[in-house]
Coordinates of C-alpha atoms and ligand atoms in Angstrom, one line a residue:
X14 CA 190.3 54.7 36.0
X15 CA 188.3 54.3 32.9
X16 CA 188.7 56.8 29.6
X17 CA 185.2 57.6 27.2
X18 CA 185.9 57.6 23.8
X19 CA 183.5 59.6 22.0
X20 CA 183.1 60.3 18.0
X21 CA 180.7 63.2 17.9
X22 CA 178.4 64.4 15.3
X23 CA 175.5 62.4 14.8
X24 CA 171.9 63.3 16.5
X25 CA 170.8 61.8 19.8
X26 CA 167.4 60.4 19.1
X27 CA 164.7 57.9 21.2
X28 CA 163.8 57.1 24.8
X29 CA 165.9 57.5 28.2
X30 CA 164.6 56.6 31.2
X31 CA 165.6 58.8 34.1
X32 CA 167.8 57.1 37.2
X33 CA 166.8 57.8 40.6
X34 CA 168.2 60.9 42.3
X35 CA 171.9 60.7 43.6
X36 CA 171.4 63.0 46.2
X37 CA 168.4 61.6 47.7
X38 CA 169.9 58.0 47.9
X39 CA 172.6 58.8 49.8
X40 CA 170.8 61.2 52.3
X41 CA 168.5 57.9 52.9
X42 CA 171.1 55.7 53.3
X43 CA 172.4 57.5 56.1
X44 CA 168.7 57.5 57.2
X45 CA 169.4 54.0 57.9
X46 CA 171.1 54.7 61.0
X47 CA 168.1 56.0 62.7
X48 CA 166.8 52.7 63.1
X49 CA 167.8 48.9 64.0
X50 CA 164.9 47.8 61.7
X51 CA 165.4 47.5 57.7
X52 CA 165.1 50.3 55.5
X53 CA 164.1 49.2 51.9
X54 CA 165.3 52.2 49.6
X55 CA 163.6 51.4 45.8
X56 CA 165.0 53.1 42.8
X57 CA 168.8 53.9 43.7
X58 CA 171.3 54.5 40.9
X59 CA 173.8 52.4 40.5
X60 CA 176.8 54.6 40.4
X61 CA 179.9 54.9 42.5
X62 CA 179.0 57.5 44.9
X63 CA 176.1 55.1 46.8
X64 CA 178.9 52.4 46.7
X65 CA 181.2 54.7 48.9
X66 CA 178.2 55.6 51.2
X67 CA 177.5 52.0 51.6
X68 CA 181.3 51.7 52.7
X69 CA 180.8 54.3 54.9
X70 CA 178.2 52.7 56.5
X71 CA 179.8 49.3 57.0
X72 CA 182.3 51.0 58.9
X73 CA 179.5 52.0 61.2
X74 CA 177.8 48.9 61.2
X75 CA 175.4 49.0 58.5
X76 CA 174.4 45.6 56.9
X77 CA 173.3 45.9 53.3
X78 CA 172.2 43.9 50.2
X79 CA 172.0 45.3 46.7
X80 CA 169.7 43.9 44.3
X81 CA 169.7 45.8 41.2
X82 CA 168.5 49.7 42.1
X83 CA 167.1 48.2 45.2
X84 CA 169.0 48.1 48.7
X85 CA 168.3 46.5 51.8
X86 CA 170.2 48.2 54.7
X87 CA 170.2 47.1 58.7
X88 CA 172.1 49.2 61.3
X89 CA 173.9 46.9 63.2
X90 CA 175.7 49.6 65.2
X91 CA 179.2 49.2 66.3
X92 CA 180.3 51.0 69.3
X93 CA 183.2 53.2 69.2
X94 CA 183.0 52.8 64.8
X95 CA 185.0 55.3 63.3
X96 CA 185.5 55.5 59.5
X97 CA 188.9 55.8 58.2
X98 CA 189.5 59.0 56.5
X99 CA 190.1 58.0 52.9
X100 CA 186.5 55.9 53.2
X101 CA 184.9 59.7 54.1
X102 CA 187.0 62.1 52.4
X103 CA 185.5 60.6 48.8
X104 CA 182.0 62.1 49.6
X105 CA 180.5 65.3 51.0
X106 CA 177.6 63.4 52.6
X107 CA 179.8 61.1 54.5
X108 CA 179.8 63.7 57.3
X109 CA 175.9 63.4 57.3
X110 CA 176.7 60.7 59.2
X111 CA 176.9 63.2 62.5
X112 CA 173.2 64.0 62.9
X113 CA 172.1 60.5 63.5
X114 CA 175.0 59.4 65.6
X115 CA 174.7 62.1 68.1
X116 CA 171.4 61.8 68.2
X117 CA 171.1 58.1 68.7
X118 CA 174.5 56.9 70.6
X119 CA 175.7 60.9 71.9
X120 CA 179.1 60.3 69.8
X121 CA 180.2 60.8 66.8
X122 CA 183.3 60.4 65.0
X123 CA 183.6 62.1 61.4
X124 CA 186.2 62.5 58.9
X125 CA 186.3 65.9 56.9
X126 CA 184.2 65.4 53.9
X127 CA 185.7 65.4 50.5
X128 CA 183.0 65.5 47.9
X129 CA 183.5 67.2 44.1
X130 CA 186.3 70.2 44.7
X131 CA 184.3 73.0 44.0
X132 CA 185.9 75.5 46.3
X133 CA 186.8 75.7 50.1
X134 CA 183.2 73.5 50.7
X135 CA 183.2 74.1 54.8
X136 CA 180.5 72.5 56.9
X137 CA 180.4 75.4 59.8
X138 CA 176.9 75.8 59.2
X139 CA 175.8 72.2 59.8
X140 CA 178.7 72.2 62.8
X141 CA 177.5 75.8 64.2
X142 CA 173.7 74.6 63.8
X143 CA 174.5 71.2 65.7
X144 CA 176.3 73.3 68.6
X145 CA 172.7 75.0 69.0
X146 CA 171.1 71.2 69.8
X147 CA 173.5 70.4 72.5
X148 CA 176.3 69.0 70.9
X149 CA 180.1 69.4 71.6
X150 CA 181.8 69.5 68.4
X151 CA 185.6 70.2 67.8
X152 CA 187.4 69.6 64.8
X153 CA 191.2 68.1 65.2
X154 CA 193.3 69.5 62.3
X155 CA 196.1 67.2 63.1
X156 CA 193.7 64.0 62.1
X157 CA 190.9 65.3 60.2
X158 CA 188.4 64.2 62.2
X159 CA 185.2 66.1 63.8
X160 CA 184.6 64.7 67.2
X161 CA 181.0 65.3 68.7
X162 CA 179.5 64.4 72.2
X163 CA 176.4 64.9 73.5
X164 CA 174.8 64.4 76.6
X165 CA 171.2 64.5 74.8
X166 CA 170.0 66.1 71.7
X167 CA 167.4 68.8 71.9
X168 CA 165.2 71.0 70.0
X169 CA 166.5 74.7 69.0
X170 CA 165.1 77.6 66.7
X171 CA 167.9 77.4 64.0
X172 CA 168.4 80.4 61.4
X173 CA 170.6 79.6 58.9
X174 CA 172.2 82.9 57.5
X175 CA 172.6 81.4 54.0
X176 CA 171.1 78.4 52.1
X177 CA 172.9 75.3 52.9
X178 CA 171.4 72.3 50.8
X179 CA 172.9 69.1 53.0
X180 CA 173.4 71.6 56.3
X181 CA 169.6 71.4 56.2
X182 CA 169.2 68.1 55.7
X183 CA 172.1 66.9 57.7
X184 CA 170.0 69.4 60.3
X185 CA 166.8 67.0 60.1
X186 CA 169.0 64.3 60.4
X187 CA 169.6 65.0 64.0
X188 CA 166.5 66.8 64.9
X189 CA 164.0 63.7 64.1
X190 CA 165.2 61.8 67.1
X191 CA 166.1 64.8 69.6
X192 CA 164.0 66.1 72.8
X193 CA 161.1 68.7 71.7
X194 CA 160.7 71.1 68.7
X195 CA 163.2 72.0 66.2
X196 CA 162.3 75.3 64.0
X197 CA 164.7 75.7 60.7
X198 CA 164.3 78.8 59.8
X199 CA 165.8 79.9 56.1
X200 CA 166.0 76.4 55.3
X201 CA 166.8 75.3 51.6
X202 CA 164.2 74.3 49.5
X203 CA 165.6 72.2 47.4
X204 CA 163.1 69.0 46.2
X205 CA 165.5 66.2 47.3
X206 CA 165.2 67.1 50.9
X207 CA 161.3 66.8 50.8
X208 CA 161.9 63.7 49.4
X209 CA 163.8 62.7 52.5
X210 CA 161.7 63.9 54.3
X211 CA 159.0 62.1 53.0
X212 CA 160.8 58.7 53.7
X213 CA 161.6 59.9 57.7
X214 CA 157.8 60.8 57.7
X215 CA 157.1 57.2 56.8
X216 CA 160.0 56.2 59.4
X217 CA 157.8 57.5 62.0
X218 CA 159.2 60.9 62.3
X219 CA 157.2 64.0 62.9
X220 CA 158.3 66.7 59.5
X221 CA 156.9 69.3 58.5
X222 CA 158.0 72.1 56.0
X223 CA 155.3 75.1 57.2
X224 CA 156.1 77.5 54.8
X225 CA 158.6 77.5 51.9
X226 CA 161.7 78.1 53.9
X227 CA 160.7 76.8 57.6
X228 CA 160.8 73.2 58.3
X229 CA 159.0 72.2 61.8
X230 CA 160.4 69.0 63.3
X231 CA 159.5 67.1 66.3
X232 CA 161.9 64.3 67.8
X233 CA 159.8 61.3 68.0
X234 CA 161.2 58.5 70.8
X235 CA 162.2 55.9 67.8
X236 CA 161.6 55.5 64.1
X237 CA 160.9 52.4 62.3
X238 CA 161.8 50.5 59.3
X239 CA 159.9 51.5 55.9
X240 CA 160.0 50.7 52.1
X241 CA 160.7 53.7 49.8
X242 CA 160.7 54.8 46.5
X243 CA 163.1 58.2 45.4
X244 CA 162.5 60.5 43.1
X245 CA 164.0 60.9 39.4
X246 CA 167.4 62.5 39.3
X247 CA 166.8 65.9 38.1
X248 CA 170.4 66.7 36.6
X249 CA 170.4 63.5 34.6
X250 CA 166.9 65.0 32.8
X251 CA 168.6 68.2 32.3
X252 CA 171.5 66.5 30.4
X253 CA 169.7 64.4 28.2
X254 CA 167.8 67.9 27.4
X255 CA 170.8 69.3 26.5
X256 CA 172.1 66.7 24.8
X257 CA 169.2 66.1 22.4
X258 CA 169.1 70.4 21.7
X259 CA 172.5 70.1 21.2
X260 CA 173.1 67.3 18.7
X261 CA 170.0 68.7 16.7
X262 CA 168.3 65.4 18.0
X263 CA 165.0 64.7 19.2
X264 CA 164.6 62.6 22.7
X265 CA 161.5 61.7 25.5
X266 CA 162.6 61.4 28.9
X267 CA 160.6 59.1 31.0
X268 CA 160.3 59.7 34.9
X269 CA 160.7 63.4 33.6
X270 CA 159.9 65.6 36.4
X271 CA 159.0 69.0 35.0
X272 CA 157.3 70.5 38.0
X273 CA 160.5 70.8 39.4
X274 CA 162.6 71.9 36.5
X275 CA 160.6 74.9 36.1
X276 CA 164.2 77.4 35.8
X277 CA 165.5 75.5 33.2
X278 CA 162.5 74.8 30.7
X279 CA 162.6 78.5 30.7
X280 CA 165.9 79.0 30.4
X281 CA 165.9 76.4 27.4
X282 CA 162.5 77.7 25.9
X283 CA 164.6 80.9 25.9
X284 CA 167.5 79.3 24.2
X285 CA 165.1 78.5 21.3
X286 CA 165.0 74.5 22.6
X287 CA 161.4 72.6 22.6
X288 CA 159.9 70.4 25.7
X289 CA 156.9 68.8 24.7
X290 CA 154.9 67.3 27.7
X291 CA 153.6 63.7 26.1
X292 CA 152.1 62.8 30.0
X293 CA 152.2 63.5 33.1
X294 CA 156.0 61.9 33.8
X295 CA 157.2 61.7 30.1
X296 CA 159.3 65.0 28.7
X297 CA 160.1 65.4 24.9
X298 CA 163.5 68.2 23.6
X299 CA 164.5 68.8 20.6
X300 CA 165.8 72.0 18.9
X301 CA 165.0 72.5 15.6
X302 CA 166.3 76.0 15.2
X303 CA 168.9 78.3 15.8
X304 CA 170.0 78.5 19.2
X305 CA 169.8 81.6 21.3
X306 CA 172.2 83.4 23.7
X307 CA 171.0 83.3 27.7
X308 CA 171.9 85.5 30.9
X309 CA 172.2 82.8 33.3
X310 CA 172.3 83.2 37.2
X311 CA 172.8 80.2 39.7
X312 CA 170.8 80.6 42.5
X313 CA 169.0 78.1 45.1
X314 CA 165.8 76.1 44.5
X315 CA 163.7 77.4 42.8
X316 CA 166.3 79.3 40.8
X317 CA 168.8 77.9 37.7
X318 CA 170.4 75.2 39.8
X319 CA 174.2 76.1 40.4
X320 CA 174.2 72.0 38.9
X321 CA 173.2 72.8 35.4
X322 CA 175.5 75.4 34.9
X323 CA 178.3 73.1 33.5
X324 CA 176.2 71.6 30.6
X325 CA 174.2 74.7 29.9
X326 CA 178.0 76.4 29.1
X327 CA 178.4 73.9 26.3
X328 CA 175.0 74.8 24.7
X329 CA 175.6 78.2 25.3
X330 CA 178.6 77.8 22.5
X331 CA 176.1 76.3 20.4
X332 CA 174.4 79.9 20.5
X333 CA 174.9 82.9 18.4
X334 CA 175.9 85.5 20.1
X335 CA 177.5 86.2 23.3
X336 CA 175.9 84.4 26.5
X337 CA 177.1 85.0 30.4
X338 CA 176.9 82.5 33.7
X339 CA 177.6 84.1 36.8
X340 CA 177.8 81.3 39.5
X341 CA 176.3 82.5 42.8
X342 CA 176.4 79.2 45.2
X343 CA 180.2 78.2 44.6
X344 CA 183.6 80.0 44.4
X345 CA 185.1 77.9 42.1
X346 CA 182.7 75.9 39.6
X347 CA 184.6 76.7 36.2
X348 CA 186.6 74.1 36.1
X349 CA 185.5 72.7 32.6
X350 CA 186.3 76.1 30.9
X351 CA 190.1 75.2 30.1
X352 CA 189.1 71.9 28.2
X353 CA 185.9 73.5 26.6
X354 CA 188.6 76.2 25.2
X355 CA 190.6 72.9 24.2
X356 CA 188.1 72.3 22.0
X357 CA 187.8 75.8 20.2
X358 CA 184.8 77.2 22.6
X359 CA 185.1 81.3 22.8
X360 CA 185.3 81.7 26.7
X361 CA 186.3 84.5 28.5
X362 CA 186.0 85.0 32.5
X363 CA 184.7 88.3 33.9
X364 CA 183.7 89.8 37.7
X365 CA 179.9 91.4 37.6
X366 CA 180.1 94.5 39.7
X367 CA 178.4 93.1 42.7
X368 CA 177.9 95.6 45.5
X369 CA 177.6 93.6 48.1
X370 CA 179.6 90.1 47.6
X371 CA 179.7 88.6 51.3
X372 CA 176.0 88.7 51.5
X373 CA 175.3 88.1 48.1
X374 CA 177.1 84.4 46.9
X375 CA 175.8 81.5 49.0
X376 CA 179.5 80.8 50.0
X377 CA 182.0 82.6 52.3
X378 CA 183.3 85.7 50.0
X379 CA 186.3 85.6 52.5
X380 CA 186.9 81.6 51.3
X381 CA 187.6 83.1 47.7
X382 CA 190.9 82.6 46.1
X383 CA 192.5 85.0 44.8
X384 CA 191.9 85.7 41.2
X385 CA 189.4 83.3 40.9
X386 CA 186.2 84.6 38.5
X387 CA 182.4 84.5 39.1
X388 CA 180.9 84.6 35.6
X389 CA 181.9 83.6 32.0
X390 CA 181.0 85.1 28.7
X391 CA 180.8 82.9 26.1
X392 CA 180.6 84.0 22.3
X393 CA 179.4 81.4 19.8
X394 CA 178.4 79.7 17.7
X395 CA 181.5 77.6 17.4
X396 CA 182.0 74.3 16.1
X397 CA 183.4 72.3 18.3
X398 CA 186.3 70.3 17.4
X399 CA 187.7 67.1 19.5
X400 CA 190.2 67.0 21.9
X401 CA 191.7 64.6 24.7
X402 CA 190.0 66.2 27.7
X403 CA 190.6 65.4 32.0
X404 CA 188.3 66.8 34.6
X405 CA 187.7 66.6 38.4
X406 CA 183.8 67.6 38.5
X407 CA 181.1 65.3 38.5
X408 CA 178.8 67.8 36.5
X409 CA 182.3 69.3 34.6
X410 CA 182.6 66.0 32.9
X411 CA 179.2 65.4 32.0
X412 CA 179.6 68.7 30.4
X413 CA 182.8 67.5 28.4
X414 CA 181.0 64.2 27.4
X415 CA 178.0 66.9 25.9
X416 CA 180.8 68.5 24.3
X417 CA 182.4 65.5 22.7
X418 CA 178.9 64.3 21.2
X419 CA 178.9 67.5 19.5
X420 CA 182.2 67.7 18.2
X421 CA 183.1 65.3 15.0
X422 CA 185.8 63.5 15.3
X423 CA 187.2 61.6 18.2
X424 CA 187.5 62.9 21.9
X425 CA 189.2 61.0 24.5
X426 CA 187.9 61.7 28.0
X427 CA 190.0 60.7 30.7
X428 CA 188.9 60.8 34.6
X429 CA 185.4 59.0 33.9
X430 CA 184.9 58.0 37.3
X431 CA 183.9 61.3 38.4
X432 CA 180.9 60.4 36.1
X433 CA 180.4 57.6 37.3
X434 CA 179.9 58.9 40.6
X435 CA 176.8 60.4 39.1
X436 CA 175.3 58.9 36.0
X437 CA 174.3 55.5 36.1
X438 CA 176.1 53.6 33.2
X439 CA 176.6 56.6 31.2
X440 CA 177.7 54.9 27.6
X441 CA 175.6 52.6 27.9
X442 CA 172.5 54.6 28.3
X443 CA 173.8 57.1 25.5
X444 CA 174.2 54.4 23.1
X445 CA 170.7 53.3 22.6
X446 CA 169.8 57.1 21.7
X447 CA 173.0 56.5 18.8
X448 CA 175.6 58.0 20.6
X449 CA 179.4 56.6 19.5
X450 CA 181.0 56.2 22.7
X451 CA 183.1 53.7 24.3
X452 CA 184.7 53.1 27.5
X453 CA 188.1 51.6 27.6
X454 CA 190.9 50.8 30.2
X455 CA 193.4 53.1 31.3
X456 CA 197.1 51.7 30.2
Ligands
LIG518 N1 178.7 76.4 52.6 C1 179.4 76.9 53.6 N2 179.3 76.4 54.9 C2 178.5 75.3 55.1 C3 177.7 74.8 54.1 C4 177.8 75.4 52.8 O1 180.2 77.8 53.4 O2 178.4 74.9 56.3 C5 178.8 77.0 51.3 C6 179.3 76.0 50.2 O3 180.7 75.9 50.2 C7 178.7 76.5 49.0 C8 177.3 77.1 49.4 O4 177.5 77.3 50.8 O5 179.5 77.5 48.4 C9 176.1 76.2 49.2 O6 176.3 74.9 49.8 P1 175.2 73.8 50.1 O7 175.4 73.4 51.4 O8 173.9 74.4 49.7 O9 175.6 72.7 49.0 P2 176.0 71.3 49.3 O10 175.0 70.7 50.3 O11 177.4 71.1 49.6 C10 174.4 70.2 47.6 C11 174.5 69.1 46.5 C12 175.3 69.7 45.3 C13 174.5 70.9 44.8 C14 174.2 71.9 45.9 C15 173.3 73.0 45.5 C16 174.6 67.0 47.7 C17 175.4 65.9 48.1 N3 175.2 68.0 47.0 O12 175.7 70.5 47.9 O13 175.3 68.7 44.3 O14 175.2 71.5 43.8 O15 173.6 71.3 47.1 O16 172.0 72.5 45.3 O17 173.4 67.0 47.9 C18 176.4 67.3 42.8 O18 175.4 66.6 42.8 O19 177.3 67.1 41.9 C19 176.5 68.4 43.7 C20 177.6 69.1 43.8

């Protein structure tokens, strides 16, 4: 694995384009095997975790060709397919996978999904919701593998007690090709599903999101091939914000999407940052003042994404005065706090008195390990100094590179493929806003 090196200190300034949304791509990739006909997916990010979906598919089949942020994918199913565990158990979405299978062959075959560690991460609530259509699902501790069978997918009124982002989607998934009407009822609301939905909609599916938090779908006989376009990645915007606040610079994001960032430009107007609209898809931040201290709260779409958390920490130590996080939709999404203390930030972890935990965080309160925190309380402003930093969370380490931008002096990050999985050509793009960073070989 690569190491960043990073001399902090000097103003990020100039024009970033943002790459296409990491988790839309791979929720259309696995799209692909709805179909036998081509899928064209337009504007995919060329980062590591769409490689390992692509492997994923393989194993099932999948033909594709990668031109630049364009892929070409065929299902060329292979009976009886199963892909090895250590090909799943690098993504979350590689259990996805499930939906379309059952629907379309009435097996499946599924390693447990790996994905960034941010806590226990179960998928009961895409397995339980499945059960409801008709399929037999058990789970074989011994191997790791979920095995479904179904004699037929059909429709089913599903409730899901709490939001589940890819238990929604994975949901849709299955539903587009089964018998009748499927009714998710508390579905997330998060703007990469519409997005895949959109595509299955041009598939030939039949998707329809009646209210905010109800999603109507009903299974069509087949779906075709299509040519599609995703959306901008919203975290990438988010950082380059950040970033540009941060370093005192001043940078416009192009393929900005600001309708859907609507939690955070508060949060950061709040903070003392400026966005300037300049059009309808181009975004500019700077900061040209002192920066203020936020109460944060992670919540679902449309809330402060649980995603922005990580680099919003290091511009909270940038503040003056005493800021808090308290992480709703994961029980254990702190993992950056040890290095950011390596560099000198002031963070201390704290419990808010919440009445009613189990029904109140996203995940299972009875998941928690012990003596894990919720919130953090960060006192600032501190300069940041460097340090030689390691994380093992995709939005952790773009945190860390934030951090090392800031600091002067020289920060070595190691465990820079979790960015990778992520942001597409991370030094690269950083560079041409004057960024000093550098990525070099492990020894
Ligand atoms: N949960 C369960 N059981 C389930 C499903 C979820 O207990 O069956 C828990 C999770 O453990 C978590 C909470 O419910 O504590 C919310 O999980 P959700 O299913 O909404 O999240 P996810 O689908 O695992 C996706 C994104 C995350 C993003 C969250 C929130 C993908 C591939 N991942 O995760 O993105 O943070 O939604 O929007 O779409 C990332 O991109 O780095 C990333 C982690």
């Amino acid at each position: 694995m690569d190491k960043l090196i990073i001399t902090g200190g000097n103003p990020l300034k100039g024009e970033i384009a943002v790459a296409g949304a990491k988790n839309v791509a791979l929720k259309i990739l696995v799209a692909s095997l709805l179909t036998d006909e081509e899928l064209v997916i337009h504007n995919v990010p060329q980062i590591s975790d769409v490689q390992f979906m692509l492997e994923v598919l393989t194993e099932l089949g999948v033909q594709s060709t990668v031109e630049g942020n364009t892929i070409r994918v065929v299902n060329k199913h292979k009976t009886d397919a199963k892909v090895p565990l250590e090909v799943g158990s690098r993504l979350r979405t590689s259990s996805m996978v499930m939906g379309p299978l059952l629907a379309r062959y009435g097996r499946a075959t599924t390693p447990n999904p790996g994905g960034c560690r941010l806590g226990a991460r179960p998928i009961d609530r895409h397995i339980d919701a499945l059960k409801d259509m008709g399929a037999d699902i058990t789970y074989n501790s011994n191997d790791g593998y979920f095995y479904g069978h179904t004699e037929g997918l059909h429709g089913a009124t599903i409730h899901f007690e709490k939001n589940t982002h890819t238990g929604t989607e994975t949901l849709i998934l299955a539903a587009v090709l089964a018998k009748g009407q499927t009714i998710l009822e508390n579905a997330a609301e998060e703007v990469e599903i519409d997005d895949l939905i959109a595509c299955l909609n041009k598939m030939g599916a039949n998707i329809k999101r009646t209210d905010p938090r109800t999603i109507v779908i009903d299974g069509v006989s087949a779906l075709h091939g299509a040519e599609y376009s995703i959306i901008p990645d919203r975290n990438e915007e988010i950082t380059f914000a950040i970033a540009a606040a941060m370093t005192k610079g001043d940078v416009t994001v192009k393929n900005s999407q600001r309708e859907h960032l609507a939690a955070f430009l508060e949060a950061f107007k709040n903070a003392g940052g400026t966005y300037e609209p300049v059009d309808g898809t181009t975004t500019r931040y700077c900061c040209g003042g002192s920066i203020h201290p936020t109460d944060i709260v992670t919540s679902q779409y449309p809330g402060f994404m649980t995603d922005w958390q990580a680099p919003w920490a290091v511009f909270m130590t940038q503040a003056t005065g005493v800021s808090t996080i308290h992480e709703t939709v994961f029980e254990s999404r702190f993992s950056y706090v040890s290095e950011l203390k390596k560099m000198g930030a002031h963070i201390e972890f704290f419990d808010p008195d919440v009445p009613h935990p189990d029904t109140f965080y996203n995940f299972n309160w009875a998941d928690r390990v012990e003596g894990s925190h919720q919130a953090i309380r960060i006192t600032g402003p501190t300069a940041l100094h460097n340090a030689v930093l390691e994380i093992t969370d995709l939005r952790a380490v773009a945190t860390l590179v934030l951090a090392a931008l800031v600091a002067p002096g020289e920060s070595i990050i190691h465990g820079v493929g979790q960015v990778d999985r992520g942001y597409e050509r991370i030094e690269e793009r950083l560079r041409t806003l004057g960024a000093t960073i550098e990525r070099v070989k492990e020894e």
